[in-house]
């Protein structure tokens, strides 16, 4: 079903029911995934901290329930708090991840019961809420926000599973094999104006808003994300040992950490191996490279005689339809993603080979802009003109500035409810545990 959009000339009651159905499906899908991620390992793995960069899985589980209680039961329905004493334990800004294992967290069984109780009440609230009247309830925004929040934590928990030592706990089929991509290496994106961001996507978050006009000079962008094979050429050419390709901060970071390859890679004789969710395997040359930081992506682009695209360039390549002059919700148009369009939702536990999903390419012919790997851009995370924080400053506003770089497009670990052509992600330029890759660009119309 294509998402209803605020402002269309449809009967409001029908729209409300469509949004209610969408909210229910999104909440159920998120909880099913949370259950999978927290039931496939034993209790010691739920309570352990597998990396100081990540929370124990049991913290994420109760945090999901606590956020749902705060926004759906208290803010929307006006109900009394179920467990007010745990609010501070699961406040992400009050306790950094490294100290969360020392907190008196709910045990796994208690966390499951708490999240289940909240969900039962939330579904009752969903059934009785009028989807109009306030910004939180308009088009079911609060329910969509909570579904997105849970899916974002599901992605975070999947990262924790990748960092976890031990045997394989998660299983999923591999993407369908495709012939080696032999199409053009890059695509020309014409210069001119386009509409960036959105003012009509009903569940878009505050940093995606409002829609505004941007002028973009013509540029070339890679048809597919950079592959492992291409990245290996950078390694073999001494890319990690040559300061010409690195920013001053990036070179200092590489020297300090002694990084020589993407995270989870190691050399065994004449080949590169990687660890992926408990399995060691040969690095597949045709997959988009994964687990590289912004500094590595930027250095590769310089080595290749190119650069990272700006966030504006990335969004124009992903959304601009030159035939109509409008910006679409996704590269392929306005319809919701299907498995033919993109690799999303943990359907697979790896990116699809470069050149996959021709049905999902943009009108200009750029592929895999949605799903597979988050793509680093050259841009700092900044607000759009006319930005207004909603419903709380801590979602976006406190992160604005030069410290964080923008990633776009989602990954195989992202659910469609939290992925669209306007969706913005951000992280520190040193981060590699995330499912991050990149593609490159160059300036010019020749």
Tab-separated table of C-alpha atoms in Angstrom:
chain	number	residue	atom	x	y	z
A	1	UNK	CA	0.000	0.000	0.000
A	2	UNK	CA	1.313	3.455	-0.869
A	3	UNK	CA	1.408	5.614	2.247
A	4	UNK	CA	-1.376	8.186	2.572
A	5	UNK	CA	0.002	11.721	2.394
A	6	UNK	CA	-1.381	14.691	4.288
A	7	UNK	CA	-3.032	17.171	1.970
A	8	UNK	CA	-4.481	14.805	-0.599
A	9	UNK	CA	-8.158	15.252	-1.375
A	10	UNK	CA	-9.398	12.061	0.213
A	11	UNK	CA	-11.994	11.432	2.868
A	12	UNK	CA	-10.411	12.096	6.282
A	13	UNK	CA	-12.076	9.090	7.904
A	14	UNK	CA	-10.691	6.751	5.243
A	15	UNK	CA	-7.269	8.375	5.641
A	16	UNK	CA	-7.399	7.872	9.420
A	17	UNK	CA	-8.168	4.185	9.051
A	18	UNK	CA	-5.395	3.776	6.492
A	19	UNK	CA	-2.922	5.412	8.862
A	20	UNK	CA	-4.239	3.311	11.751
A	21	UNK	CA	-3.706	0.126	9.736
A	22	UNK	CA	-0.248	1.264	8.746
A	23	UNK	CA	0.635	2.102	12.347
A	24	UNK	CA	-0.562	-1.286	13.578
A	25	UNK	CA	1.400	-3.169	10.906
A	26	UNK	CA	4.528	-1.104	11.609
A	27	UNK	CA	4.349	-1.613	15.376
A	28	UNK	CA	3.793	-5.358	15.015
A	29	UNK	CA	6.658	-5.732	12.520
A	30	UNK	CA	9.003	-3.854	14.830
A	31	UNK	CA	8.080	-5.967	17.851
A	32	UNK	CA	8.455	-9.205	15.896
A	33	UNK	CA	11.983	-8.143	14.989
A	34	UNK	CA	12.801	-7.092	18.544
A	35	UNK	CA	11.627	-10.491	19.766
A	36	UNK	CA	13.844	-12.264	17.240
A	37	UNK	CA	16.910	-10.238	18.204
A	38	UNK	CA	16.418	-10.825	21.934
A	39	UNK	CA	15.325	-14.469	21.864
A	40	UNK	CA	18.084	-15.996	19.698
A	41	UNK	CA	20.723	-15.829	22.467
A	42	UNK	CA	20.837	-16.921	26.085
A	43	UNK	CA	20.430	-14.570	29.060
A	44	UNK	CA	24.189	-13.962	29.613
A	45	UNK	CA	24.413	-12.546	26.090
A	46	UNK	CA	21.430	-10.284	26.765
A	47	UNK	CA	22.919	-8.761	29.900
A	48	UNK	CA	26.559	-8.573	28.737
A	49	UNK	CA	28.064	-5.512	27.122
A	50	UNK	CA	29.643	-6.812	23.908
A	51	UNK	CA	31.345	-3.510	23.144
A	52	UNK	CA	31.716	-0.247	25.096
A	53	UNK	CA	30.167	1.394	22.015
A	54	UNK	CA	26.896	-0.466	22.539
A	55	UNK	CA	24.338	-1.056	25.269
A	56	UNK	CA	23.516	-4.508	26.626
A	57	UNK	CA	20.695	-5.944	24.542
A	58	UNK	CA	18.441	-6.010	27.600
A	59	UNK	CA	18.847	-2.220	27.977
A	60	UNK	CA	17.612	-1.697	24.407
A	61	UNK	CA	14.655	-3.985	25.066
A	62	UNK	CA	13.420	-2.070	28.112
A	63	UNK	CA	14.287	1.297	26.550
A	64	UNK	CA	12.011	0.453	23.620
A	65	UNK	CA	9.169	-0.211	26.055
A	66	UNK	CA	9.915	2.900	28.086
A	67	UNK	CA	9.861	5.206	25.055
A	68	UNK	CA	6.597	3.647	23.926
A	69	UNK	CA	5.117	4.272	27.369
A	70	UNK	CA	6.351	7.880	27.474
A	71	UNK	CA	4.929	8.862	24.106
A	72	UNK	CA	1.900	6.642	23.465
A	73	UNK	CA	0.549	6.004	26.943
A	74	UNK	CA	1.514	9.213	28.719
A	75	UNK	CA	1.808	11.896	26.007
A	76	UNK	CA	-0.981	10.713	23.671
A	77	UNK	CA	-3.387	8.989	26.078
A	78	UNK	CA	-2.611	10.919	29.272
A	79	UNK	CA	-2.214	7.756	31.354
A	80	UNK	CA	-0.345	7.461	34.634
A	81	UNK	CA	3.180	6.071	34.502
A	82	UNK	CA	3.537	2.303	34.873
A	83	UNK	CA	7.124	2.332	36.132
A	84	UNK	CA	8.155	5.972	36.738
A	85	UNK	CA	11.166	4.856	38.758
A	86	UNK	CA	12.882	3.400	35.676
A	87	UNK	CA	12.610	6.485	33.470
A	88	UNK	CA	16.113	7.710	34.325
A	89	UNK	CA	17.650	4.245	33.778
A	90	UNK	CA	16.492	4.231	30.183
A	91	UNK	CA	17.155	7.884	29.375
A	92	UNK	CA	19.787	7.705	26.634
A	93	UNK	CA	21.078	11.191	27.463
A	94	UNK	CA	21.418	10.599	31.183
A	95	UNK	CA	23.567	7.466	30.959
A	96	UNK	CA	26.213	6.913	28.247
A	97	UNK	CA	26.398	3.428	26.795
A	98	UNK	CA	29.662	2.548	28.510
A	99	UNK	CA	28.101	2.854	31.994
A	100	UNK	CA	24.741	1.172	31.320
A	101	UNK	CA	25.854	-2.323	32.424
A	102	UNK	CA	26.453	-0.904	35.913
A	103	UNK	CA	22.857	0.311	36.273
A	104	UNK	CA	20.138	-1.683	38.084
A	105	UNK	CA	18.503	-2.658	34.804
A	106	UNK	CA	15.398	-4.817	34.518
A	107	UNK	CA	16.305	-8.485	34.100
A	108	UNK	CA	15.449	-10.020	30.705
A	109	UNK	CA	12.194	-11.609	31.858
A	110	UNK	CA	11.041	-8.463	33.627
A	111	UNK	CA	12.016	-6.303	30.637
A	112	UNK	CA	9.961	-8.538	28.327
A	113	UNK	CA	6.928	-8.362	30.605
A	114	UNK	CA	7.207	-4.585	30.891
A	115	UNK	CA	7.506	-4.096	27.109
A	116	UNK	CA	4.577	-6.473	26.551
A	117	UNK	CA	2.361	-4.659	29.057
A	118	UNK	CA	3.138	-1.318	27.436
A	119	UNK	CA	2.431	-2.733	23.990
A	120	UNK	CA	-0.925	-4.145	25.022
A	121	UNK	CA	-2.030	-0.787	26.361
A	122	UNK	CA	-0.565	1.044	23.353
A	123	UNK	CA	-2.638	-1.027	20.944
A	124	UNK	CA	-5.746	-0.058	22.894
A	125	UNK	CA	-4.689	3.580	22.599
A	126	UNK	CA	-4.126	3.140	18.872
A	127	UNK	CA	-7.628	1.742	18.414
A	128	UNK	CA	-9.257	4.703	20.141
A	129	UNK	CA	-7.149	7.685	19.089
A	130	UNK	CA	-8.482	10.248	16.622
A	131	UNK	CA	-5.776	10.912	14.077
A	132	UNK	CA	-6.219	14.675	14.096
A	133	UNK	CA	-6.273	17.593	16.483
A	134	UNK	CA	-2.650	17.691	17.661
A	135	UNK	CA	0.723	17.392	15.956
A	136	UNK	CA	1.416	14.175	17.854
A	137	UNK	CA	-1.767	12.478	16.666
A	138	UNK	CA	-2.084	13.992	13.161
A	139	UNK	CA	-1.891	11.075	10.692
A	140	UNK	CA	-0.792	8.859	13.597
A	141	UNK	CA	2.596	10.578	13.831
A	142	UNK	CA	3.356	9.458	17.397
A	143	UNK	CA	2.694	5.814	16.497
A	144	UNK	CA	4.876	6.114	13.402
A	145	UNK	CA	7.609	7.775	15.450
A	146	UNK	CA	7.575	4.916	17.961
A	147	UNK	CA	7.642	2.267	15.222
A	148	UNK	CA	10.628	4.037	13.693
A	149	UNK	CA	12.300	4.328	17.090
A	150	UNK	CA	11.940	0.603	17.745
A	151	UNK	CA	13.257	-0.285	14.305
A	152	UNK	CA	16.235	2.013	14.832
A	153	UNK	CA	17.017	0.182	18.051
A	154	UNK	CA	16.565	-3.117	16.241
A	155	UNK	CA	19.303	-1.982	13.876
A	156	UNK	CA	21.406	-1.019	16.886
A	157	UNK	CA	20.831	-4.474	18.399
A	158	UNK	CA	21.814	-6.068	15.083
A	159	UNK	CA	25.081	-4.121	15.280
A	160	UNK	CA	25.545	-5.554	18.769
A	161	UNK	CA	25.018	-9.044	17.366
A	162	UNK	CA	27.740	-8.362	14.792
A	163	UNK	CA	30.109	-7.245	17.559
A	164	UNK	CA	29.232	-10.221	19.776
A	165	UNK	CA	31.843	-12.953	19.956
A	166	UNK	CA	30.705	-16.544	19.690
A	167	UNK	CA	28.839	-18.841	17.304
A	168	UNK	CA	26.253	-17.710	14.795
A	169	UNK	CA	22.902	-16.861	16.388
A	170	UNK	CA	21.020	-15.213	13.517
A	171	UNK	CA	20.170	-16.778	10.188
A	172	UNK	CA	18.760	-15.399	6.954
A	173	UNK	CA	18.961	-16.360	3.283
A	174	UNK	CA	21.542	-14.645	1.110
A	175	UNK	CA	20.434	-12.169	-1.546
A	176	UNK	CA	19.793	-13.594	-4.973
A	177	UNK	CA	23.006	-13.830	-7.022
A	178	UNK	CA	23.169	-11.462	-9.968
A	179	UNK	CA	25.481	-11.279	-12.988
A	180	UNK	CA	28.541	-9.090	-12.552
A	181	UNK	CA	27.409	-5.503	-13.093
A	182	UNK	CA	28.729	-4.225	-16.433
A	183	UNK	CA	26.695	-1.028	-16.743
A	184	UNK	CA	28.157	2.473	-16.708
A	185	UNK	CA	30.402	3.200	-13.741
A	186	UNK	CA	28.883	6.631	-13.165
A	187	UNK	CA	25.796	8.670	-13.988
A	188	UNK	CA	25.511	12.366	-14.809
A	189	UNK	CA	23.072	14.262	-12.594
A	190	UNK	CA	22.062	17.484	-14.401
A	191	UNK	CA	22.455	20.829	-12.729
A	192	UNK	CA	19.507	22.938	-11.673
A	193	UNK	CA	16.989	23.234	-8.860
A	194	UNK	CA	15.173	20.488	-6.984
A	195	UNK	CA	13.066	20.143	-3.857
A	196	UNK	CA	15.008	18.757	-0.891
A	197	UNK	CA	13.370	17.494	2.292
A	198	UNK	CA	9.634	17.133	2.827
A	199	UNK	CA	6.668	18.984	4.249
A	200	UNK	CA	4.097	16.313	3.339
A	201	UNK	CA	5.531	12.920	4.341
A	202	UNK	CA	3.320	12.231	7.395
A	203	UNK	CA	5.846	10.315	9.483
A	204	UNK	CA	8.969	12.246	8.463
A	205	UNK	CA	11.057	13.307	11.443
A	206	UNK	CA	11.959	16.881	12.279
A	207	UNK	CA	15.380	16.929	10.602
A	208	UNK	CA	13.807	15.955	7.252
A	209	UNK	CA	11.606	19.054	7.297
A	210	UNK	CA	10.675	21.406	5.725
A	211	UNK	CA	10.760	20.968	1.958
A	212	UNK	CA	12.935	23.658	0.381
A	213	UNK	CA	14.496	24.532	-2.968
A	214	UNK	CA	18.157	23.753	-3.623
A	215	UNK	CA	20.297	24.638	-6.620
A	216	UNK	CA	22.782	21.929	-7.573
A	217	UNK	CA	25.546	22.139	-10.181
A	218	UNK	CA	25.830	19.142	-12.489
A	219	UNK	CA	27.912	16.267	-11.143
A	220	UNK	CA	28.719	12.622	-11.737
A	221	UNK	CA	27.929	9.956	-9.148
A	222	UNK	CA	28.810	6.259	-8.958
A	223	UNK	CA	26.098	4.019	-10.354
A	224	UNK	CA	26.552	1.606	-7.435
A	225	UNK	CA	28.217	1.806	-4.022
A	226	UNK	CA	31.963	1.182	-3.913
A	227	UNK	CA	32.639	-2.556	-3.728
A	228	UNK	CA	34.953	-4.640	-1.586
A	229	UNK	CA	37.021	-5.423	-4.659
A	230	UNK	CA	37.511	-1.750	-5.468
A	231	UNK	CA	38.347	-0.997	-1.856
A	232	UNK	CA	40.912	-3.794	-1.761
A	233	UNK	CA	42.736	-2.030	-4.603
A	234	UNK	CA	43.032	1.024	-2.342
A	235	UNK	CA	44.478	-1.160	0.424
A	236	UNK	CA	46.924	-2.931	-1.874
A	237	UNK	CA	48.116	0.399	-3.253
A	238	UNK	CA	49.168	1.434	0.238
A	239	UNK	CA	46.199	3.684	0.856
A	240	UNK	CA	46.405	3.311	4.629
A	241	UNK	CA	50.090	4.256	4.614
A	242	UNK	CA	49.965	7.378	2.437
A	243	UNK	CA	49.004	10.627	4.127
A	244	UNK	CA	48.209	12.265	0.767
A	245	UNK	CA	44.722	10.751	0.826
A	246	UNK	CA	43.716	11.642	4.357
A	247	UNK	CA	42.509	14.745	6.118
A	248	UNK	CA	44.729	15.805	9.007
A	249	UNK	CA	42.176	14.480	11.511
A	250	UNK	CA	41.735	11.278	9.540
A	251	UNK	CA	45.467	10.631	9.298
A	252	UNK	CA	45.881	11.215	13.033
A	253	UNK	CA	43.045	8.771	13.726
A	254	UNK	CA	44.496	6.091	11.440
A	255	UNK	CA	47.963	6.431	12.995
A	256	UNK	CA	46.545	6.353	16.519
A	257	UNK	CA	44.338	3.287	15.955
A	258	UNK	CA	46.619	1.399	13.495
A	259	UNK	CA	43.628	0.679	11.242
A	260	UNK	CA	44.642	-1.126	8.045
A	261	UNK	CA	41.342	-2.418	6.627
A	262	UNK	CA	37.575	-2.233	7.207
A	263	UNK	CA	36.332	-3.417	10.592
A	264	UNK	CA	36.004	-7.222	10.902
A	265	UNK	CA	38.498	-7.853	8.033
A	266	UNK	CA	41.762	-9.737	8.430
A	267	UNK	CA	44.278	-11.101	5.943
A	268	UNK	CA	44.886	-14.836	5.750
A	269	UNK	CA	47.739	-15.551	3.391
A	270	UNK	CA	46.838	-14.038	0.045
A	271	UNK	CA	43.189	-13.352	0.729
A	272	UNK	CA	41.019	-11.154	2.895
A	273	UNK	CA	38.556	-12.747	5.291
A	274	UNK	CA	35.829	-11.145	7.375
A	275	UNK	CA	33.702	-12.094	10.361
A	276	UNK	CA	29.977	-11.642	9.744
A	277	UNK	CA	27.503	-12.516	12.515
A	278	UNK	CA	29.688	-15.302	13.882
A	279	UNK	CA	30.769	-16.722	10.523
A	280	UNK	CA	34.220	-16.242	8.988
A	281	UNK	CA	34.172	-16.019	5.203
A	282	UNK	CA	36.136	-14.761	2.227
A	283	UNK	CA	35.380	-11.098	1.544
A	284	UNK	CA	33.117	-11.091	-1.544
A	285	UNK	CA	34.585	-8.720	-4.120
A	286	UNK	CA	31.247	-7.733	-5.692
A	287	UNK	CA	29.475	-6.626	-2.496
A	288	UNK	CA	29.420	-2.983	-1.378
A	289	UNK	CA	32.153	-2.368	1.167
A	290	UNK	CA	30.867	-2.288	4.725
A	291	UNK	CA	32.069	-1.090	8.135
A	292	UNK	CA	34.243	1.799	7.011
A	293	UNK	CA	34.353	5.150	8.781
A	294	UNK	CA	33.964	8.549	7.152
A	295	UNK	CA	37.719	9.098	7.168
A	296	UNK	CA	38.251	5.865	5.224
A	297	UNK	CA	35.502	6.693	2.721
A	298	UNK	CA	36.928	10.173	2.178
A	299	UNK	CA	40.477	8.841	1.755
A	300	UNK	CA	39.368	6.249	-0.791
A	301	UNK	CA	37.544	8.924	-2.792
A	302	UNK	CA	40.661	11.122	-2.855
A	303	UNK	CA	42.814	8.158	-3.882
A	304	UNK	CA	40.376	7.445	-6.729
A	305	UNK	CA	40.567	11.062	-7.915
A	306	UNK	CA	37.021	11.722	-6.793
A	307	UNK	CA	35.177	12.916	-3.698
A	308	UNK	CA	32.217	12.015	-1.516
A	309	UNK	CA	28.899	13.482	-2.701
A	310	UNK	CA	27.341	16.182	-0.603
A	311	UNK	CA	24.095	15.347	1.125
A	312	UNK	CA	22.270	17.621	-1.314
A	313	UNK	CA	23.823	15.848	-4.300
A	314	UNK	CA	22.951	12.468	-2.863
A	315	UNK	CA	19.305	13.417	-2.383
A	316	UNK	CA	18.999	14.901	-5.857
A	317	UNK	CA	20.433	11.700	-7.355
A	318	UNK	CA	17.948	9.700	-5.277
A	319	UNK	CA	14.758	11.717	-5.691
A	320	UNK	CA	14.865	14.002	-8.733
A	321	UNK	CA	12.842	12.914	-11.766
A	322	UNK	CA	13.968	14.988	-14.770
A	323	UNK	CA	10.868	14.025	-16.756
A	324	UNK	CA	8.525	15.708	-14.279
A	325	UNK	CA	10.880	17.995	-12.371
A	326	UNK	CA	9.531	16.740	-9.038
A	327	UNK	CA	11.128	14.968	-6.120
A	328	UNK	CA	9.744	11.488	-5.437
A	329	UNK	CA	9.580	9.617	-2.129
A	330	UNK	CA	12.052	6.984	-3.341
A	331	UNK	CA	14.373	6.625	-6.340
A	332	UNK	CA	11.804	4.452	-8.145
A	333	UNK	CA	8.836	6.715	-7.414
A	334	UNK	CA	6.298	7.152	-4.634
A	335	UNK	CA	5.331	3.503	-3.997
A	336	UNK	CA	6.462	1.769	-0.825
A	337	UNK	CA	9.557	-0.457	-1.114
A	338	UNK	CA	9.216	-4.099	-2.111
A	339	UNK	CA	11.938	-6.788	-2.111
A	340	UNK	CA	12.381	-6.052	-5.818
A	341	UNK	CA	13.232	-2.416	-5.084
A	342	UNK	CA	15.708	-2.656	-2.222
A	343	UNK	CA	17.464	-4.839	0.331
A	344	UNK	CA	15.848	-3.733	3.603
A	345	UNK	CA	14.451	-5.033	6.875
A	346	UNK	CA	17.064	-7.631	7.866
A	347	UNK	CA	15.633	-9.862	5.160
A	348	UNK	CA	19.267	-10.712	4.446
A	349	UNK	CA	22.238	-10.337	6.768
A	350	UNK	CA	24.472	-8.757	4.152
A	351	UNK	CA	24.384	-6.275	1.277
A	352	UNK	CA	23.268	-7.476	-2.140
A	353	UNK	CA	25.913	-7.524	-4.899
A	354	UNK	CA	26.623	-4.240	-6.646
A	355	UNK	CA	24.158	-3.673	-9.471
A	356	UNK	CA	21.298	-5.555	-7.806
A	357	UNK	CA	17.691	-4.325	-7.768
A	358	UNK	CA	17.383	-2.689	-11.200
A	359	UNK	CA	13.699	-2.106	-10.367
A	360	UNK	CA	14.845	0.262	-7.636
A	361	UNK	CA	17.097	2.477	-9.693
A	362	UNK	CA	16.464	6.193	-10.058
A	363	UNK	CA	15.169	7.747	-13.289
A	364	UNK	CA	18.777	8.732	-14.019
A	365	UNK	CA	19.944	5.127	-13.615
A	366	UNK	CA	21.602	5.198	-10.169
A	367	UNK	CA	21.214	1.895	-8.290
A	368	UNK	CA	21.022	0.797	-4.659
A	369	UNK	CA	20.493	4.260	-3.238
A	370	UNK	CA	18.062	2.719	-0.745
A	371	UNK	CA	19.091	-0.261	1.383
A	372	UNK	CA	22.254	-2.407	1.398
A	373	UNK	CA	24.653	0.094	3.087
A	374	UNK	CA	24.373	3.484	4.706
A	375	UNK	CA	26.301	5.900	2.511
A	376	UNK	CA	28.622	8.500	3.984
A	377	UNK	CA	28.311	11.970	2.466
A	378	UNK	CA	30.676	14.929	2.583
A	379	UNK	CA	28.206	16.991	4.626
A	380	UNK	CA	28.046	17.917	8.280
A	381	UNK	CA	24.710	17.317	10.004
A	382	UNK	CA	22.950	20.678	9.911
A	383	UNK	CA	19.315	21.839	10.130
A	384	UNK	CA	17.346	22.755	7.032
A	385	UNK	CA	16.161	26.353	6.591
A	386	UNK	CA	13.026	26.733	8.701
A	387	UNK	CA	13.810	23.730	10.938
A	388	UNK	CA	11.649	23.351	14.034
A	389	UNK	CA	12.404	20.701	16.671
A	390	UNK	CA	9.551	18.260	17.233
A	391	UNK	CA	8.552	16.601	19.436
A	392	UNK	CA	11.782	17.021	21.449
A	393	UNK	CA	15.116	18.754	20.870
A	394	UNK	CA	17.178	15.711	21.750
A	395	UNK	CA	16.199	13.798	18.610
A	396	UNK	CA	18.085	16.040	16.171
A	397	UNK	CA	18.910	19.526	17.377
A	398	UNK	CA	21.544	18.612	19.944
A	399	UNK	CA	23.555	16.785	17.249
A	400	UNK	CA	23.715	19.609	14.708
A	401	UNK	CA	27.208	20.854	13.948
A	402	UNK	CA	30.537	19.842	12.404
A	403	UNK	CA	31.126	16.901	14.751
A	404	UNK	CA	28.704	14.582	12.918
A	405	UNK	CA	28.675	13.543	9.263
A	406	UNK	CA	25.500	12.666	7.385
A	407	UNK	CA	24.752	9.177	6.050
A	408	UNK	CA	21.911	8.515	3.637
A	409	UNK	CA	19.976	5.658	2.066
A	410	UNK	CA	19.642	3.048	4.802
A	411	UNK	CA	21.147	-0.431	4.916
A	412	UNK	CA	20.040	-4.053	4.851
A	413	UNK	CA	19.449	-3.614	8.595
A	414	UNK	CA	16.926	-0.766	8.182
A	415	UNK	CA	13.179	-1.327	8.024
A	416	UNK	CA	11.182	0.537	5.407
A	417	UNK	CA	9.280	2.489	8.068
A	418	UNK	CA	12.579	4.195	8.954
A	419	UNK	CA	13.919	4.584	5.431
A	420	UNK	CA	12.918	6.959	2.625
A	421	UNK	CA	14.521	9.352	0.191
A	422	UNK	CA	14.463	12.176	2.743
A	423	UNK	CA	15.615	10.165	5.780
A	424	UNK	CA	18.802	11.462	7.411
A	425	UNK	CA	21.236	9.532	9.586
A	426	UNK	CA	24.365	10.913	11.228
A	427	UNK	CA	27.366	9.717	13.180
A	428	UNK	CA	30.884	10.623	14.222
A	429	UNK	CA	33.471	10.283	11.414
A	430	UNK	CA	35.355	7.589	13.362
A	431	UNK	CA	32.416	5.164	13.621
A	432	UNK	CA	32.819	1.800	11.846
A	433	UNK	CA	30.574	-0.638	13.712
A	434	UNK	CA	27.560	0.774	11.854
A	435	UNK	CA	26.517	-0.749	8.516
A	436	UNK	CA	28.239	2.005	6.570
A	437	UNK	CA	29.628	2.178	3.047
A	438	UNK	CA	29.743	4.920	0.423
A	439	UNK	CA	29.792	5.901	-3.217
A	440	UNK	CA	31.884	8.624	-4.839
A	441	UNK	CA	31.205	11.611	-7.053
A	442	UNK	CA	33.002	14.171	-9.196
A	443	UNK	CA	32.183	17.645	-10.378
A	444	UNK	CA	31.424	18.603	-13.970
A	445	UNK	CA	29.159	17.991	-16.941
A	446	UNK	CA	31.703	16.394	-19.280
